[in-house]
mmCIF file with all atom_site columns, C-alpha atoms in Angstrom:
data_model
loop_
_atom_site.group_PDB
_atom_site.id
_atom_site.type_symbol
_atom_site.label_atom_id
_atom_site.label_alt_id
_atom_site.label_comp_id
_atom_site.label_asym_id
_atom_site.label_entity_id
_atom_site.label_seq_id
_atom_site.pdbx_PDB_ins_code
_atom_site.Cartn_x
_atom_site.Cartn_y
_atom_site.Cartn_z
_atom_site.occupancy
_atom_site.B_iso_or_equiv
_atom_site.pdbx_formal_charge
_atom_site.auth_seq_id
_atom_site.auth_comp_id
_atom_site.auth_asym_id
_atom_site.auth_atom_id
_atom_site.pdbx_PDB_model_num
ATOM 1   C CA . UNK A 1 1   ? 242.686 33.296 170.957 1.00 40.00 ? 16  UNK A CA 1
ATOM 2   C CA . UNK A 1 2   ? 241.607 29.713 171.389 1.00 45.00 ? 17  UNK A CA 1
ATOM 3   C CA . UNK A 1 3   ? 244.433 27.195 171.615 1.00 51.00 ? 18  UNK A CA 1
ATOM 4   C CA . UNK A 1 4   ? 248.168 27.453 172.022 1.00 66.00 ? 19  UNK A CA 1
ATOM 5   C CA . UNK A 1 5   ? 249.989 30.699 172.768 1.00 91.00 ? 20  UNK A CA 1
ATOM 6   C CA . UNK A 1 6   ? 251.830 32.545 170.012 1.00 96.00 ? 21  UNK A CA 1
ATOM 7   C CA . UNK A 1 7   ? 255.254 31.664 171.444 1.00 96.00 ? 22  UNK A CA 1
ATOM 8   C CA . UNK A 1 8   ? 254.544 27.940 171.073 1.00 96.00 ? 23  UNK A CA 1
ATOM 9   C CA . UNK A 1 9   ? 253.743 28.223 167.372 1.00 97.00 ? 24  UNK A CA 1
ATOM 10  C CA . UNK A 1 10  ? 256.625 30.625 166.715 1.00 98.00 ? 25  UNK A CA 1
ATOM 11  C CA . UNK A 1 11  ? 259.032 28.099 168.236 1.00 98.00 ? 26  UNK A CA 1
ATOM 12  C CA . UNK A 1 12  ? 257.691 25.569 165.729 1.00 98.00 ? 27  UNK A CA 1
ATOM 13  C CA . UNK A 1 13  ? 258.260 28.079 162.928 1.00 98.00 ? 28  UNK A CA 1
ATOM 14  C CA . UNK A 1 14  ? 261.820 28.626 164.182 1.00 98.00 ? 29  UNK A CA 1
ATOM 15  C CA . UNK A 1 15  ? 262.481 24.889 163.866 1.00 98.00 ? 30  UNK A CA 1
ATOM 16  C CA . UNK A 1 16  ? 261.360 25.107 160.246 1.00 98.00 ? 31  UNK A CA 1
ATOM 17  C CA . UNK A 1 17  ? 263.659 28.101 159.726 1.00 98.00 ? 32  UNK A CA 1
ATOM 18  C CA . UNK A 1 18  ? 266.570 26.035 161.075 1.00 98.00 ? 33  UNK A CA 1
ATOM 19  C CA . UNK A 1 19  ? 265.663 23.354 158.538 1.00 97.00 ? 34  UNK A CA 1
ATOM 20  C CA . UNK A 1 20  ? 265.895 25.937 155.739 1.00 98.00 ? 35  UNK A CA 1
ATOM 21  C CA . UNK A 1 21  ? 269.323 27.062 156.970 1.00 97.00 ? 36  UNK A CA 1
ATOM 22  C CA . UNK A 1 22  ? 270.611 23.489 156.943 1.00 96.00 ? 37  UNK A CA 1
ATOM 23  C CA . UNK A 1 23  ? 269.670 23.409 153.254 1.00 96.00 ? 38  UNK A CA 1
ATOM 24  C CA . UNK A 1 24  ? 271.483 26.721 152.601 1.00 96.00 ? 39  UNK A CA 1
ATOM 25  C CA . UNK A 1 25  ? 268.204 28.619 152.219 1.00 97.00 ? 40  UNK A CA 1
ATOM 26  C CA . UNK A 1 26  ? 267.502 31.906 153.987 1.00 97.00 ? 41  UNK A CA 1
ATOM 27  C CA . UNK A 1 27  ? 266.209 30.677 157.361 1.00 98.00 ? 42  UNK A CA 1
ATOM 28  C CA . UNK A 1 28  ? 262.531 31.502 157.310 1.00 98.00 ? 43  UNK A CA 1
ATOM 29  C CA . UNK A 1 29  ? 259.880 29.111 158.557 1.00 98.00 ? 44  UNK A CA 1
ATOM 30  C CA . UNK A 1 30  ? 256.106 29.405 158.480 1.00 98.00 ? 45  UNK A CA 1
ATOM 31  C CA . UNK A 1 31  ? 253.113 27.432 159.591 1.00 98.00 ? 46  UNK A CA 1
ATOM 32  C CA . UNK A 1 32  ? 249.407 27.887 159.234 1.00 98.00 ? 47  UNK A CA 1
ATOM 33  C CA . UNK A 1 33  ? 246.961 26.891 161.920 1.00 97.00 ? 48  UNK A CA 1
ATOM 34  C CA . UNK A 1 34  ? 243.210 26.858 162.354 1.00 96.00 ? 49  UNK A CA 1
ATOM 35  C CA . UNK A 1 35  ? 242.640 27.989 165.940 1.00 93.00 ? 50  UNK A CA 1
ATOM 36  C CA . UNK A 1 36  ? 239.018 26.799 165.801 1.00 92.00 ? 51  UNK A CA 1
ATOM 37  C CA . UNK A 1 37  ? 240.071 23.145 165.542 1.00 92.00 ? 52  UNK A CA 1
ATOM 38  C CA . UNK A 1 38  ? 240.845 20.928 168.541 1.00 89.00 ? 53  UNK A CA 1
ATOM 39  C CA . UNK A 1 39  ? 244.399 21.394 169.854 1.00 83.00 ? 54  UNK A CA 1
ATOM 40  C CA . UNK A 1 40  ? 245.925 18.311 168.244 1.00 87.00 ? 55  UNK A CA 1
ATOM 41  C CA . UNK A 1 41  ? 244.425 19.157 164.844 1.00 91.00 ? 56  UNK A CA 1
ATOM 42  C CA . UNK A 1 42  ? 245.145 22.876 164.572 1.00 95.00 ? 57  UNK A CA 1
ATOM 43  C CA . UNK A 1 43  ? 248.224 22.650 162.364 1.00 97.00 ? 58  UNK A CA 1
ATOM 44  C CA . UNK A 1 44  ? 247.129 22.823 158.717 1.00 97.00 ? 59  UNK A CA 1
ATOM 45  C CA . UNK A 1 45  ? 250.489 23.118 156.963 1.00 98.00 ? 60  UNK A CA 1
ATOM 46  C CA . UNK A 1 46  ? 254.060 24.254 157.297 1.00 98.00 ? 61  UNK A CA 1
ATOM 47  C CA . UNK A 1 47  ? 256.845 25.417 155.036 1.00 98.00 ? 62  UNK A CA 1
ATOM 48  C CA . UNK A 1 48  ? 260.339 26.813 154.928 1.00 98.00 ? 63  UNK A CA 1
ATOM 49  C CA . UNK A 1 49  ? 262.145 28.908 152.346 1.00 98.00 ? 64  UNK A CA 1
ATOM 50  C CA . UNK A 1 50  ? 263.029 26.901 149.235 1.00 98.00 ? 65  UNK A CA 1
ATOM 51  C CA . UNK A 1 51  ? 263.600 29.311 146.312 1.00 98.00 ? 66  UNK A CA 1
ATOM 52  C CA . UNK A 1 52  ? 267.161 28.071 145.726 1.00 97.00 ? 67  UNK A CA 1
ATOM 53  C CA . UNK A 1 53  ? 266.388 24.364 146.095 1.00 96.00 ? 68  UNK A CA 1
ATOM 54  C CA . UNK A 1 54  ? 263.222 24.567 143.999 1.00 97.00 ? 69  UNK A CA 1
ATOM 55  C CA . UNK A 1 55  ? 264.572 27.127 141.486 1.00 98.00 ? 70  UNK A CA 1
ATOM 56  C CA . UNK A 1 56  ? 261.357 29.001 142.195 1.00 98.00 ? 71  UNK A CA 1
ATOM 57  C CA . UNK A 1 57  ? 261.314 32.668 143.233 1.00 98.00 ? 72  UNK A CA 1
ATOM 58  C CA . UNK A 1 58  ? 257.850 32.172 144.765 1.00 98.00 ? 73  UNK A CA 1
ATOM 59  C CA . UNK A 1 59  ? 258.916 29.303 147.050 1.00 98.00 ? 74  UNK A CA 1
ATOM 60  C CA . UNK A 1 60  ? 258.883 31.416 150.202 1.00 98.00 ? 75  UNK A CA 1
ATOM 61  C CA . UNK A 1 61  ? 257.945 29.694 153.453 1.00 98.00 ? 76  UNK A CA 1
ATOM 62  C CA . UNK A 1 62  ? 254.573 31.466 153.578 1.00 98.00 ? 77  UNK A CA 1
ATOM 63  C CA . UNK A 1 63  ? 253.596 30.506 150.023 1.00 98.00 ? 78  UNK A CA 1
ATOM 64  C CA . UNK A 1 64  ? 254.513 26.872 150.580 1.00 98.00 ? 79  UNK A CA 1
ATOM 65  C CA . UNK A 1 65  ? 252.427 26.756 153.773 1.00 98.00 ? 80  UNK A CA 1
ATOM 66  C CA . UNK A 1 66  ? 249.477 28.437 152.017 1.00 98.00 ? 81  UNK A CA 1
ATOM 67  C CA . UNK A 1 67  ? 249.604 26.017 149.069 1.00 98.00 ? 82  UNK A CA 1
ATOM 68  C CA . UNK A 1 68  ? 249.723 22.953 151.301 1.00 98.00 ? 83  UNK A CA 1
ATOM 69  C CA . UNK A 1 69  ? 246.953 24.218 153.593 1.00 98.00 ? 84  UNK A CA 1
ATOM 70  C CA . UNK A 1 70  ? 244.667 25.049 150.658 1.00 98.00 ? 85  UNK A CA 1
ATOM 71  C CA . UNK A 1 71  ? 245.185 21.561 149.243 1.00 98.00 ? 86  UNK A CA 1
ATOM 72  C CA . UNK A 1 72  ? 244.536 20.008 152.630 1.00 96.00 ? 87  UNK A CA 1
ATOM 73  C CA . UNK A 1 73  ? 241.251 21.816 153.251 1.00 96.00 ? 88  UNK A CA 1
ATOM 74  C CA . UNK A 1 74  ? 240.195 21.779 149.594 1.00 97.00 ? 89  UNK A CA 1
ATOM 75  C CA . UNK A 1 75  ? 239.715 25.528 149.355 1.00 97.00 ? 90  UNK A CA 1
ATOM 76  C CA . UNK A 1 76  ? 241.996 28.473 148.590 1.00 97.00 ? 91  UNK A CA 1
ATOM 77  C CA . UNK A 1 77  ? 240.138 30.524 151.171 1.00 97.00 ? 92  UNK A CA 1
ATOM 78  C CA . UNK A 1 78  ? 241.658 29.774 154.540 1.00 98.00 ? 93  UNK A CA 1
ATOM 79  C CA . UNK A 1 79  ? 239.101 31.668 156.587 1.00 97.00 ? 94  UNK A CA 1
ATOM 80  C CA . UNK A 1 80  ? 239.842 32.009 160.289 1.00 97.00 ? 95  UNK A CA 1
ATOM 81  C CA . UNK A 1 81  ? 243.407 30.746 159.938 1.00 98.00 ? 96  UNK A CA 1
ATOM 82  C CA . UNK A 1 82  ? 246.564 32.177 161.510 1.00 98.00 ? 97  UNK A CA 1
ATOM 83  C CA . UNK A 1 83  ? 249.985 32.231 159.871 1.00 98.00 ? 98  UNK A CA 1
ATOM 84  C CA . UNK A 1 84  ? 253.114 32.173 162.032 1.00 98.00 ? 99  UNK A CA 1
ATOM 85  C CA . UNK A 1 85  ? 256.307 33.191 160.266 1.00 98.00 ? 100 UNK A CA 1
ATOM 86  C CA . UNK A 1 86  ? 259.777 34.002 161.562 1.00 98.00 ? 101 UNK A CA 1
ATOM 87  C CA . UNK A 1 87  ? 260.314 37.020 159.272 1.00 98.00 ? 102 UNK A CA 1
ATOM 88  C CA . UNK A 1 88  ? 257.850 39.742 158.320 1.00 98.00 ? 103 UNK A CA 1
ATOM 89  C CA . UNK A 1 89  ? 256.231 38.737 155.002 1.00 98.00 ? 104 UNK A CA 1
ATOM 90  C CA . UNK A 1 90  ? 257.251 40.482 151.778 1.00 98.00 ? 105 UNK A CA 1
ATOM 91  C CA . UNK A 1 91  ? 254.751 42.101 149.390 1.00 98.00 ? 106 UNK A CA 1
ATOM 92  C CA . UNK A 1 92  ? 254.301 38.884 147.381 1.00 98.00 ? 107 UNK A CA 1
ATOM 93  C CA . UNK A 1 93  ? 253.530 36.836 150.472 1.00 98.00 ? 108 UNK A CA 1
ATOM 94  C CA . UNK A 1 94  ? 251.320 39.520 152.011 1.00 98.00 ? 109 UNK A CA 1
ATOM 95  C CA . UNK A 1 95  ? 249.321 39.650 148.777 1.00 98.00 ? 110 UNK A CA 1
ATOM 96  C CA . UNK A 1 96  ? 248.877 35.882 148.856 1.00 98.00 ? 111 UNK A CA 1
ATOM 97  C CA . UNK A 1 97  ? 247.745 36.086 152.483 1.00 98.00 ? 112 UNK A CA 1
ATOM 98  C CA . UNK A 1 98  ? 245.073 38.608 151.471 1.00 98.00 ? 113 UNK A CA 1
ATOM 99  C CA . UNK A 1 99  ? 243.939 36.363 148.598 1.00 98.00 ? 114 UNK A CA 1
ATOM 100 C CA . UNK A 1 100 ? 243.724 33.381 150.980 1.00 98.00 ? 115 UNK A CA 1
ATOM 101 C CA . UNK A 1 101 ? 241.701 35.456 153.498 1.00 98.00 ? 116 UNK A CA 1
ATOM 102 C CA . UNK A 1 102 ? 244.047 34.544 156.355 1.00 98.00 ? 117 UNK A CA 1
ATOM 103 C CA . UNK A 1 103 ? 242.597 36.140 159.489 1.00 98.00 ? 118 UNK A CA 1
ATOM 104 C CA . UNK A 1 104 ? 245.778 36.749 161.435 1.00 98.00 ? 119 UNK A CA 1
ATOM 105 C CA . UNK A 1 105 ? 249.515 36.950 160.764 1.00 98.00 ? 120 UNK A CA 1
ATOM 106 C CA . UNK A 1 106 ? 252.056 36.631 163.558 1.00 98.00 ? 121 UNK A CA 1
ATOM 107 C CA . UNK A 1 107 ? 255.685 37.290 162.724 1.00 98.00 ? 122 UNK A CA 1
ATOM 108 C CA . UNK A 1 108 ? 258.966 37.346 164.589 1.00 98.00 ? 123 UNK A CA 1
ATOM 109 C CA . UNK A 1 109 ? 261.629 39.623 163.110 1.00 98.00 ? 124 UNK A CA 1
ATOM 110 C CA . UNK A 1 110 ? 260.658 42.759 161.250 1.00 98.00 ? 125 UNK A CA 1
ATOM 111 C CA . UNK A 1 111 ? 262.091 43.402 157.789 1.00 97.00 ? 126 UNK A CA 1
ATOM 112 C CA . UNK A 1 112 ? 263.020 47.053 157.290 1.00 96.00 ? 127 UNK A CA 1
ATOM 113 C CA . UNK A 1 113 ? 263.916 46.470 153.623 1.00 96.00 ? 128 UNK A CA 1
ATOM 114 C CA . UNK A 1 114 ? 261.113 44.249 152.305 1.00 97.00 ? 129 UNK A CA 1
ATOM 115 C CA . UNK A 1 115 ? 258.466 43.960 155.019 1.00 98.00 ? 130 UNK A CA 1
ATOM 116 C CA . UNK A 1 116 ? 254.884 44.352 153.867 1.00 98.00 ? 131 UNK A CA 1
ATOM 117 C CA . UNK A 1 117 ? 253.111 44.095 157.237 1.00 97.00 ? 132 UNK A CA 1
ATOM 118 C CA . UNK A 1 118 ? 253.953 47.541 158.526 1.00 96.00 ? 133 UNK A CA 1
ATOM 119 C CA . UNK A 1 119 ? 257.699 48.061 158.036 1.00 96.00 ? 134 UNK A CA 1
ATOM 120 C CA . UNK A 1 120 ? 257.885 49.202 154.399 1.00 97.00 ? 135 UNK A CA 1
ATOM 121 C CA . UNK A 1 121 ? 254.328 48.525 153.206 1.00 97.00 ? 136 UNK A CA 1
ATOM 122 C CA . UNK A 1 122 ? 251.193 47.590 155.108 1.00 97.00 ? 137 UNK A CA 1
ATOM 123 C CA . UNK A 1 123 ? 249.435 45.316 152.645 1.00 98.00 ? 138 UNK A CA 1
ATOM 124 C CA . UNK A 1 124 ? 247.579 43.266 155.259 1.00 97.00 ? 139 UNK A CA 1
ATOM 125 C CA . UNK A 1 125 ? 245.840 46.264 156.773 1.00 97.00 ? 140 UNK A CA 1
ATOM 126 C CA . UNK A 1 126 ? 245.214 48.266 153.604 1.00 97.00 ? 141 UNK A CA 1
ATOM 127 C CA . UNK A 1 127 ? 241.626 49.538 153.608 1.00 96.00 ? 142 UNK A CA 1
ATOM 128 C CA . UNK A 1 128 ? 241.617 49.565 149.785 1.00 96.00 ? 143 UNK A CA 1
ATOM 129 C CA . UNK A 1 129 ? 241.871 45.777 149.567 1.00 96.00 ? 144 UNK A CA 1
ATOM 130 C CA . UNK A 1 130 ? 238.946 43.367 149.913 1.00 94.00 ? 145 UNK A CA 1
ATOM 131 C CA . UNK A 1 131 ? 240.398 41.708 153.016 1.00 96.00 ? 146 UNK A CA 1
ATOM 132 C CA . UNK A 1 132 ? 242.424 42.837 156.000 1.00 97.00 ? 147 UNK A CA 1
ATOM 133 C CA . UNK A 1 133 ? 244.245 40.661 158.501 1.00 98.00 ? 148 UNK A CA 1
ATOM 134 C CA . UNK A 1 134 ? 245.162 41.233 162.106 1.00 98.00 ? 149 UNK A CA 1
ATOM 135 C CA . UNK A 1 135 ? 248.940 41.531 162.531 1.00 98.00 ? 150 UNK A CA 1
ATOM 136 C CA . UNK A 1 136 ? 250.943 40.666 165.633 1.00 97.00 ? 151 UNK A CA 1
ATOM 137 C CA . UNK A 1 137 ? 254.602 41.634 165.298 1.00 97.00 ? 152 UNK A CA 1
ATOM 138 C CA . UNK A 1 138 ? 257.696 40.775 167.300 1.00 97.00 ? 153 UNK A CA 1
ATOM 139 C CA . UNK A 1 139 ? 256.877 37.356 168.756 1.00 97.00 ? 154 UNK A CA 1
ATOM 140 C CA . UNK A 1 140 ? 260.273 35.846 169.669 1.00 97.00 ? 155 UNK A CA 1
ATOM 141 C CA . UNK A 1 141 ? 261.773 38.601 167.505 1.00 98.00 ? 156 UNK A CA 1
ATOM 142 C CA . UNK A 1 142 ? 265.251 38.382 169.051 1.00 98.00 ? 157 UNK A CA 1
ATOM 143 C CA . UNK A 1 143 ? 265.498 34.637 168.385 1.00 98.00 ? 158 UNK A CA 1
ATOM 144 C CA . UNK A 1 144 ? 264.227 35.020 164.818 1.00 98.00 ? 159 UNK A CA 1
ATOM 145 C CA . UNK A 1 145 ? 266.584 37.924 164.063 1.00 98.00 ? 160 UNK A CA 1
ATOM 146 C CA . UNK A 1 146 ? 269.574 36.151 165.592 1.00 98.00 ? 161 UNK A CA 1
ATOM 147 C CA . UNK A 1 147 ? 269.038 33.104 163.388 1.00 98.00 ? 162 UNK A CA 1
ATOM 148 C CA . UNK A 1 148 ? 269.054 35.343 160.311 1.00 97.00 ? 163 UNK A CA 1
ATOM 149 C CA . UNK A 1 149 ? 272.148 37.260 161.506 1.00 97.00 ? 164 UNK A CA 1
ATOM 150 C CA . UNK A 1 150 ? 274.079 34.031 162.121 1.00 96.00 ? 165 UNK A CA 1
ATOM 151 C CA . UNK A 1 151 ? 273.094 32.676 158.709 1.00 96.00 ? 166 UNK A CA 1
ATOM 152 C CA . UNK A 1 152 ? 274.242 35.760 156.807 1.00 94.00 ? 167 UNK A CA 1
ATOM 153 C CA . UNK A 1 153 ? 277.378 36.201 158.929 1.00 92.00 ? 168 UNK A CA 1
ATOM 154 C CA . UNK A 1 154 ? 278.430 32.632 158.058 1.00 91.00 ? 169 UNK A CA 1
ATOM 155 C CA . UNK A 1 155 ? 277.919 33.309 154.337 1.00 83.00 ? 170 UNK A CA 1
ATOM 156 C CA . UNK A 1 156 ? 280.246 36.337 154.278 1.00 78.00 ? 171 UNK A CA 1
#
């Protein structure tokens, strides 16, 4: 991979997840990069969970990052891009990643209840769909999972 290592980008996604937690949203952060661009210009967009704040069930971190990136590049196809997200994407987000033709998805914590990148479903690597993405799981997984545990523990 050209550019920064996965841990660098996942740390950025974790900062976004912290931002979500401050706003009482489930702490998930995501960012989309174009690894073909020069280092200082790789970041296309970022997002954090906002379904409660926005009163929008689709306002997941991944969807927000995809929307902003598509607007920025002027195309819904985000060919060659990589999404970094702190929690394994759900089926809705994985479907959107397929539609956007994201090349690679890197996530931190797995989601044994809703994950659609190998845990429950494997949408991104389904041979029946028109696009498949490379998946890298478990980058800074302990940090990502701990943030989620702390958030939910505090809410109980």
